[in-house]
């Protein structure tokens, strides 16, 4: 009697489908919550406006004066949305240090969460996503700006939200339409917060166009097939990522029509939105006087030049707030960018390539900007992409059993430097006028 032949079953079939990476959504809530708790320490100190709060708080107060039938158009060299959000905090919590800084704190917390979600959607790397949250929270830039009434943190929040929903539209094209719509609204809000967002706001649309062009479709504008978001034509993408951001940006100027200039009508009503933007451009380019804290992009990249946002006797003690980058991760991120460029192109790992593109675009603005006096806080957005690159490299290292310990050491080191500098990130009480020397390790940090 002959044996009955049985079909062979491969080991892969016996094992079943490959296990999907675990979504670290709980970490994407926990790490921002810890960030918010730490950033809220001494949030109301100093009790008087400091650094650029002296420009933005008066402008925010004048916006609230619209409710009383008056209001002067102050700080007109910047868009309005960031100042509107500061005004919202004052309206809800009073014209106090808490009212000035509570909305920036919320914005910074959202920025950490949205940035983590963006990296997860782009990479599907569980460990890298968690590492990115730790690196952002302990990287100094977002932390300092989440505690001060400036415009940069609102730009960062909206850009991170746009990145999250754009990456999610690519990852989940069945819901791509509404995700692209939200990304477009967020891009418009980023532009309405600060003009520094302009180069990055162009990246999603250019990415969509380049991806669809590379597919070689005969109906380039109307075809719904192919990457990056199947089901969305290039024309529709132009609406969500081009038209919608511009409309939202224009709408953020609506309160400006009711802001007067003493007894004259609003300069926006007089000149129109185009005329006002000409004036804004002229005002941006007019800042040419040297400043003691100005710096160059080379100094930013090497973390050689910081800014003391505060250093004085206030609230019954000597206090200081220093903006520098985390001394460990700002330098480790540089070879990480190089690794992401080489390995990303070689393996078609577009998450890695995207971090390099984001870094290059956001930093490249300051190589060509018609703004001769520049400051280290302009490096905030490039630093976020640098830390994303470092997180992705740590994710690669973590998958190696032999060197996994390195990924934990880097994260622990970042947290250790954060703890070491915590007092001068949060206006803590110092021993005396010369206490700055304890942290001013480089001449450019003085």
XYZ file of C-alpha atoms in Angstrom:
446
model
C 0.000 0.000 0.000
C 1.564 3.292 -1.055
C 1.925 6.114 1.396
C -0.398 9.066 0.957
C 1.557 12.165 0.001
C 0.867 15.196 2.177
C 1.472 18.722 1.014
C 4.484 20.387 2.600
C 3.859 23.343 4.865
C 6.491 26.012 5.181
C 7.676 27.245 8.556
C 6.384 30.709 7.697
C 2.875 29.337 7.066
C 2.955 27.472 10.373
C 4.082 30.634 12.146
C 1.196 32.623 10.698
C 1.298 36.215 9.465
C 4.141 38.415 10.694
C 3.452 40.204 13.957
C 2.551 43.861 13.489
C 4.602 46.407 15.430
C 2.929 47.548 18.636
C 1.579 51.078 18.634
C 3.193 52.938 21.579
C 0.105 55.128 22.004
C 0.252 54.943 25.796
C 3.825 56.254 25.778
C 2.651 59.040 23.455
C 0.397 60.173 26.286
C 2.634 59.411 29.249
C 5.789 61.192 28.086
C 3.969 64.449 27.173
C 2.187 64.299 30.554
C 5.529 64.054 32.360
C 6.855 66.868 30.145
C 3.887 69.064 31.132
C 4.333 68.309 34.825
C 8.029 69.229 34.765
C 7.483 72.324 32.608
C 4.812 73.597 34.984
C 7.318 73.832 37.845
C 7.916 77.543 38.547
C 5.864 78.396 35.460
C 4.839 81.715 37.001
C 8.438 82.693 37.767
C 9.569 85.260 36.891
C 6.418 87.127 37.807
C 7.264 89.938 35.370
C 7.524 89.594 31.561
C 10.981 88.492 30.404
C 12.870 88.242 27.132
C 10.515 88.545 24.114
C 7.422 88.452 26.292
C 7.881 92.223 26.476
C 6.909 92.368 22.773
C 4.176 89.749 22.559
C 2.242 90.387 25.750
C 1.387 94.031 24.890
C 0.257 92.891 21.428
C -1.931 90.186 22.985
C -3.457 92.691 25.415
C -4.341 95.003 22.543
C -6.174 92.145 20.835
C -8.278 91.677 23.945
C -8.994 95.411 23.876
C -11.022 94.759 20.699
C -13.718 93.437 23.030
C -13.919 96.940 24.514
C -14.061 98.683 21.154
C -10.399 99.684 20.998
C -7.036 98.058 20.379
C -3.759 99.129 18.780
C -1.994 97.056 16.096
C 1.287 96.225 17.855
C 4.120 93.899 16.837
C 2.864 93.936 13.265
C 6.049 92.364 11.876
C 4.692 88.942 12.901
C 1.430 87.139 12.013
C -1.386 87.212 14.540
C -2.311 83.659 15.525
C 0.393 83.102 18.144
C -0.496 86.393 19.825
C -4.183 85.466 19.668
C -3.419 82.246 21.545
C -1.466 84.163 24.192
C -4.459 86.518 24.436
C -6.714 83.487 24.923
C -4.693 82.458 27.962
C -4.936 85.973 29.406
C -8.687 86.029 28.764
C -9.239 82.676 30.490
C -6.757 82.905 33.369
C -6.180 86.632 33.807
C -3.361 89.023 32.976
C -0.963 87.147 35.231
C 2.121 84.954 34.671
C -0.150 81.894 34.602
C -2.392 83.513 31.997
C 0.629 84.490 29.878
C 2.251 81.035 29.863
C -0.453 78.397 30.249
C -1.304 78.189 26.545
C 2.392 77.899 25.510
C 2.673 75.054 28.037
C -0.300 73.283 26.447
C 1.155 73.893 22.982
C 4.508 72.415 23.975
C 2.822 69.338 25.423
C 0.816 68.816 22.238
C 3.989 69.298 20.184
C 5.720 66.433 22.025
C 2.716 64.117 21.593
C 2.111 65.002 17.934
C 5.806 64.658 17.079
C 5.868 61.169 18.556
C 2.751 60.214 16.614
C 4.272 61.596 13.426
C 7.414 59.480 13.848
C 5.331 56.395 14.638
C 3.170 56.810 11.549
C 6.252 57.399 9.398
C 8.461 54.612 10.754
C 6.309 52.073 12.647
C 9.303 51.824 15.003
C 8.073 51.260 18.554
C 11.331 51.988 20.370
C 12.311 54.935 18.162
C 8.962 56.600 18.869
C 9.458 56.319 22.624
C 13.072 57.451 22.306
C 11.979 60.487 20.295
C 9.601 61.531 23.052
C 12.350 61.256 25.668
C 14.829 63.144 23.502
C 12.349 65.941 22.741
C 11.255 66.299 26.353
C 14.871 66.493 27.562
C 16.275 68.400 24.594
C 15.889 71.901 26.161
C 14.431 73.706 23.102
C 10.781 72.694 23.406
C 10.974 72.736 27.192
C 12.185 76.337 27.443
C 9.709 77.592 24.839
C 6.814 75.790 26.509
C 7.386 78.049 29.518
C 7.451 81.482 27.868
C 4.912 83.559 25.938
C 6.677 83.529 22.572
C 5.443 82.526 19.121
C 7.837 79.673 18.343
C 6.083 77.018 20.409
C 2.799 77.537 18.546
C 4.567 77.147 15.207
C 6.162 73.924 16.490
C 2.811 72.572 17.697
C 1.025 73.150 14.403
C 3.912 71.822 12.303
C 4.051 68.646 14.387
C 0.293 68.191 14.020
C 0.620 68.642 10.247
C 3.427 66.071 10.127
C 1.361 63.600 12.149
C -1.713 63.780 9.938
C 0.250 63.856 6.690
C 2.211 60.747 7.703
C -1.013 59.087 8.868
C -2.678 59.830 5.512
C 0.161 57.996 3.777
C 0.029 55.111 6.248
C -3.786 54.799 6.146
C -4.933 56.002 2.712
C -8.491 54.795 3.292
C -8.879 57.801 5.604
C -6.414 59.960 3.727
C -8.827 62.694 2.670
C -9.786 63.992 6.099
C -6.245 63.527 7.383
C -4.860 65.658 4.554
C -7.538 68.244 5.296
C -6.454 68.453 8.949
C -2.808 68.632 7.860
C -3.689 71.577 5.604
C -5.452 73.426 8.419
C -2.475 72.824 10.727
C -0.058 74.126 8.079
C -2.112 77.303 7.742
C -2.072 77.770 11.513
C 1.699 77.229 11.588
C 2.115 79.966 8.988
C -0.222 82.166 10.999
C 1.969 81.679 14.070
C 5.361 82.541 12.610
C 6.809 82.867 9.136
C 9.656 80.514 9.978
C 7.181 77.747 9.112
C 7.095 78.656 5.404
C 9.772 76.217 4.085
C 8.454 73.281 6.111
C 4.856 74.087 5.165
C 5.804 73.553 1.510
C 7.295 70.093 2.074
C 4.073 67.976 2.185
C 2.779 69.402 -1.100
C 6.138 69.046 -2.830
C 6.456 65.501 -1.472
C 3.033 64.570 -2.846
C 3.869 66.073 -6.238
C 7.291 64.380 -6.463
C 5.879 60.980 -5.449
C 3.052 61.149 -7.958
C 5.392 62.420 -10.695
C 7.797 59.539 -10.082
C 4.934 57.087 -10.644
C 4.778 58.170 -14.300
C 1.010 58.403 -14.541
C -0.349 59.629 -17.870
C -3.049 61.655 -16.114
C -0.703 63.299 -13.632
C -3.186 65.822 -12.249
C -6.318 63.690 -12.067
C -5.145 60.125 -11.488
C -6.071 58.750 -8.066
C -3.697 55.804 -8.252
C -0.286 55.451 -6.715
C 1.715 56.836 -3.844
C 1.761 58.664 -1.531
C -2.008 58.534 -0.843
C -3.970 56.247 -3.194
C -7.432 57.603 -3.852
C -6.335 61.258 -3.794
C -5.527 63.013 -7.048
C -2.770 65.588 -7.343
C -5.381 68.288 -7.916
C -7.204 67.369 -4.719
C -3.932 67.229 -2.794
C -3.186 70.752 -4.048
C -6.445 71.888 -2.481
C -5.716 70.321 0.915
C -2.002 71.107 1.077
C -1.900 74.346 -0.925
C -5.197 76.234 -1.008
C -6.473 75.334 2.473
C -3.269 76.456 4.285
C -3.355 79.814 2.501
C -7.035 80.327 3.321
C -6.516 79.440 6.970
C -3.486 81.725 7.108
C -5.530 84.610 5.680
C -8.337 83.976 8.175
C -5.923 84.306 11.114
C -5.569 87.991 10.187
C -9.281 88.712 10.635
C -8.889 90.375 14.070
C -6.352 92.739 12.521
C -9.112 94.588 10.713
C -10.414 95.840 14.066
C -7.022 96.813 15.498
C -6.401 100.523 15.028
C -3.255 102.600 14.966
C -4.192 105.329 17.449
C -6.999 107.270 15.736
C -6.380 105.873 12.257
C -8.121 102.818 10.812
C -6.383 99.464 11.046
C -3.210 99.319 8.915
C -4.597 96.050 7.569
C -7.819 97.768 6.516
C -5.856 100.674 5.006
C -3.275 98.679 3.056
C -5.028 95.383 2.526
C -3.435 92.050 3.333
C -0.882 92.323 0.497
C 0.155 95.826 1.492
C 0.449 94.808 5.129
C 2.690 91.892 4.151
C 4.988 94.242 2.263
C 5.295 96.270 5.456
C 5.920 93.095 7.483
C 8.708 92.052 5.114
C 10.308 95.484 5.352
C 10.152 95.378 9.142
C 11.694 91.886 9.244
C 14.599 93.002 7.035
C 15.128 96.253 8.952
C 16.677 94.558 12.005
C 20.347 95.042 11.152
C 21.848 96.438 14.371
C 24.254 93.947 15.985
C 22.974 92.216 19.109
C 25.030 90.713 21.907
C 23.185 87.395 21.597
C 23.143 87.055 17.807
C 24.689 83.927 16.341
C 25.212 81.972 13.126
C 23.932 78.627 11.904
C 27.374 77.062 12.327
C 27.252 77.948 16.030
C 23.735 76.508 16.304
C 24.747 73.180 14.799
C 27.692 72.814 17.170
C 25.684 74.113 20.164
C 28.308 76.798 20.774
C 26.076 79.839 21.303
C 23.221 80.128 23.759
C 20.912 82.880 24.990
C 20.198 83.847 28.561
C 16.482 84.572 28.384
C 16.715 85.680 32.001
C 19.531 86.399 34.404
C 18.738 88.833 37.190
C 17.604 89.178 40.768
C 13.851 88.668 40.647
C 11.183 87.135 42.856
C 13.487 87.353 45.902
C 16.399 85.445 44.367
C 19.001 85.400 41.633
C 17.455 83.448 38.767
C 18.290 82.492 35.213
C 16.847 80.808 32.118
C 19.367 79.627 29.539
C 18.479 78.458 26.046
C 21.023 76.001 24.707
C 20.621 72.531 23.295
C 21.149 69.381 25.331
C 24.968 69.091 25.318
C 24.847 65.348 24.589
C 22.094 64.885 22.032
C 22.736 68.021 19.964
C 26.134 66.559 19.046
C 25.128 62.899 18.790
C 22.374 63.942 16.413
C 24.845 65.137 13.775
C 26.282 61.699 12.873
C 22.736 60.337 13.233
C 21.631 62.658 10.427
C 24.447 61.367 8.224
C 23.479 57.762 9.025
C 19.829 58.440 8.216
C 20.768 59.990 4.877
C 23.039 57.154 3.742
C 21.058 54.238 5.146
C 17.709 55.804 4.331
C 18.564 56.199 0.650
C 20.209 52.783 0.457
C 17.275 50.936 2.042
C 14.523 53.291 0.798
C 13.691 54.055 4.421
C 11.725 57.233 3.806
C 11.211 58.001 7.483
C 14.961 58.425 7.830
C 15.191 60.449 4.647
C 12.345 62.687 5.838
C 14.219 63.649 9.012
C 17.214 64.755 6.934
C 15.011 66.689 4.531
C 13.203 68.379 7.417
C 16.479 69.318 9.060
C 17.943 70.646 5.815
C 14.843 72.631 4.842
C 14.311 74.221 8.257
C 17.988 75.074 8.682
C 18.432 76.093 5.039
C 15.979 78.951 5.549
C 18.538 80.714 7.709
C 21.293 80.323 5.142
C 19.330 82.390 2.624
C 16.980 84.498 4.782
C 17.196 88.260 4.362
C 17.644 88.639 8.101
C 21.237 89.485 9.015
C 20.667 89.293 12.785
C 19.746 85.726 13.766
C 19.406 83.946 17.090
C 19.744 80.451 18.480
C 15.999 80.022 19.000
C 15.733 79.834 15.197
C 17.336 76.396 15.553
C 14.353 74.936 17.430
C 12.713 73.258 14.432
C 15.981 71.897 12.957
C 16.814 70.502 16.404
C 13.523 68.566 16.455
C 14.401 66.840 13.165
C 17.918 66.190 14.432
C 16.480 64.436 17.497
C 14.111 62.452 15.268
C 17.128 61.205 13.311
C 18.889 60.253 16.536
C 15.772 58.412 17.717
C 15.606 56.373 14.498
C 19.270 55.433 14.832
C 18.671 54.413 18.445
C 15.818 52.263 17.137
C 18.255 50.507 14.801
C 20.734 50.012 17.626
C 18.011 48.695 19.907
C 17.282 45.873 17.459
C 20.853 44.656 17.864
C 21.091 42.359 20.883
C 24.820 43.027 21.212
C 24.600 46.837 21.340
C 21.095 47.373 22.697
C 22.558 48.831 25.887
C 23.847 51.814 23.885
C 20.301 52.981 23.140
C 19.463 53.027 26.838
C 22.700 54.793 27.762
C 22.008 57.621 25.300
C 18.485 58.165 26.647
C 19.734 58.046 30.232
C 22.486 60.512 29.328
C 19.992 62.919 27.781
C 17.835 62.752 30.920
C 20.923 63.241 33.135
C 21.954 66.450 31.319
C 18.363 67.650 31.529
C 18.395 67.102 35.298
C 21.761 68.849 35.606
C 20.503 71.967 33.811
C 16.958 71.844 35.201
C 17.471 74.746 37.594
C 18.415 77.158 34.817
C 15.743 75.849 32.486
C 13.059 76.691 35.048
C 14.264 79.936 36.680
C 15.296 78.154 39.857
C 16.824 79.999 42.803
C 20.601 80.416 42.364
C 23.297 81.066 44.945
C 24.425 84.450 43.630
C 25.288 86.690 40.651
C 28.176 84.465 39.526
C 26.209 81.219 39.594
C 25.921 81.232 35.797
C 29.527 79.997 35.588
C 28.413 76.591 36.878
C 26.566 75.978 33.584
C 28.367 78.291 31.152
C 30.883 75.658 30.058
C 31.625 77.408 26.776
C 32.379 81.072 26.171
C 29.335 81.267 23.880
C 27.070 80.130 26.733
C 27.927 83.175 28.851
